[in-house]
Short mmCIF file of C-alpha atoms in Angstrom, two decimals:
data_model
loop_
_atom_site.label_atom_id
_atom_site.label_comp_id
_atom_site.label_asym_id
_atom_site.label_seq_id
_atom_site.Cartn_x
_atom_site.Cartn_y
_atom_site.Cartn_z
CA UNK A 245 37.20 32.20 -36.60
CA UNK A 246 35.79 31.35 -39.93
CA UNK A 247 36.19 28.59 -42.66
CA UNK A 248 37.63 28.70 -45.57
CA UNK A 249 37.21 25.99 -48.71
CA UNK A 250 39.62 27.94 -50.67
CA UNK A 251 41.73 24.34 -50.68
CA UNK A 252 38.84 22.21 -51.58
CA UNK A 253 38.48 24.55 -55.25
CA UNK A 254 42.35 24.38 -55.77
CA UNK A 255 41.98 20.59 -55.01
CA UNK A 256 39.14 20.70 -57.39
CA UNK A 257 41.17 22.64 -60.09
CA UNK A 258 44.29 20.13 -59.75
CA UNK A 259 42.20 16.90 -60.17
CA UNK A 260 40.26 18.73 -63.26
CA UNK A 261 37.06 18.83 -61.59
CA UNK A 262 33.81 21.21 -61.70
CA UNK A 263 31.93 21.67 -58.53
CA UNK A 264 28.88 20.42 -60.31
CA UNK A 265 31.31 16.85 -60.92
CA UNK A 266 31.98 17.06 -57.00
CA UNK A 267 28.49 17.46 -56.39
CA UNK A 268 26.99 14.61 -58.58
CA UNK A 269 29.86 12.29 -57.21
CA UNK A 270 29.65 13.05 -53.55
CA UNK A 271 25.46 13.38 -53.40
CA UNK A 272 25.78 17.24 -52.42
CA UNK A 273 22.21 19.50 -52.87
CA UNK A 274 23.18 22.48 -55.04
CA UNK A 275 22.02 24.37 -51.56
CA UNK A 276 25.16 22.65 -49.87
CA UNK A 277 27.45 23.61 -52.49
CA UNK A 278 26.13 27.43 -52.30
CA UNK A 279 26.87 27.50 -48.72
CA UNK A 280 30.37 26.23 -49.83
CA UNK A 281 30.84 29.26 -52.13
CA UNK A 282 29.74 31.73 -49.65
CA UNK A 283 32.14 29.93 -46.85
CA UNK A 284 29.19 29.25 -44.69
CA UNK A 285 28.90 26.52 -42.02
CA UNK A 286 28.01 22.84 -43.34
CA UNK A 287 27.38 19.64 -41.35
CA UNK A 288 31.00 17.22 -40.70
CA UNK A 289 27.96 14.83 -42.97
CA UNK A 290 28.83 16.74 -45.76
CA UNK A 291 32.56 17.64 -45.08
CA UNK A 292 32.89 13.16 -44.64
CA UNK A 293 31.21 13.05 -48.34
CA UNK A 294 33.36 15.16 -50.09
CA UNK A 295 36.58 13.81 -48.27
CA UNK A 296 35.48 9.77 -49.25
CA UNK A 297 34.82 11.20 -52.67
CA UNK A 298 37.57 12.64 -53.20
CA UNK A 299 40.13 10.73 -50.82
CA UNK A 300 41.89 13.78 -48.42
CA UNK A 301 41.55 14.78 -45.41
CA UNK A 302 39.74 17.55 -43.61
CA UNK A 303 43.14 19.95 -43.45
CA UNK A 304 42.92 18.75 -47.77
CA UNK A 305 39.81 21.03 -48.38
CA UNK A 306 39.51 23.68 -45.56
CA UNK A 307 41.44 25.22 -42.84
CA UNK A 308 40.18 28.04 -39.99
CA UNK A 309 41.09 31.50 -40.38
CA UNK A 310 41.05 34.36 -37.93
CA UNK A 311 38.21 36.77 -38.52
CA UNK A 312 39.47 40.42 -39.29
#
């Protein structure tokens, strides 16, 4: 299984915000943000940060998808 964020950039898109906006806003290291591009792991710290900032829920920015 692997994560995907691909919900948290539409999100992004619909509320007409940059990832730099949602990284100022939420106090996210340009680092953290990179590992969001790539879909790597980050801490539930982080995922808690963007979800206050942005008021969702986890299922709001990411969801699991079967490796292939």
């Amino acid at each position: 299984m692997s994560v995907s964020y691909k919900r948290l950039w539409k999100l992004l898109i619909d509320r007409d915000m940059k990832k730099k906006d949602l990284a100022e806003k939420a106090n996210i290291s340009s680092y953290t943000m990179s590992k969001l591009n790539r879909g790597e792991n980050i801490t539930t710290d982080i995922l808690v940060k963007i979800c206050t900032t942005l008021d969702c829920t986890f299922d709001e920015i990411m969801e699991l998808q079967e490796d292939k």
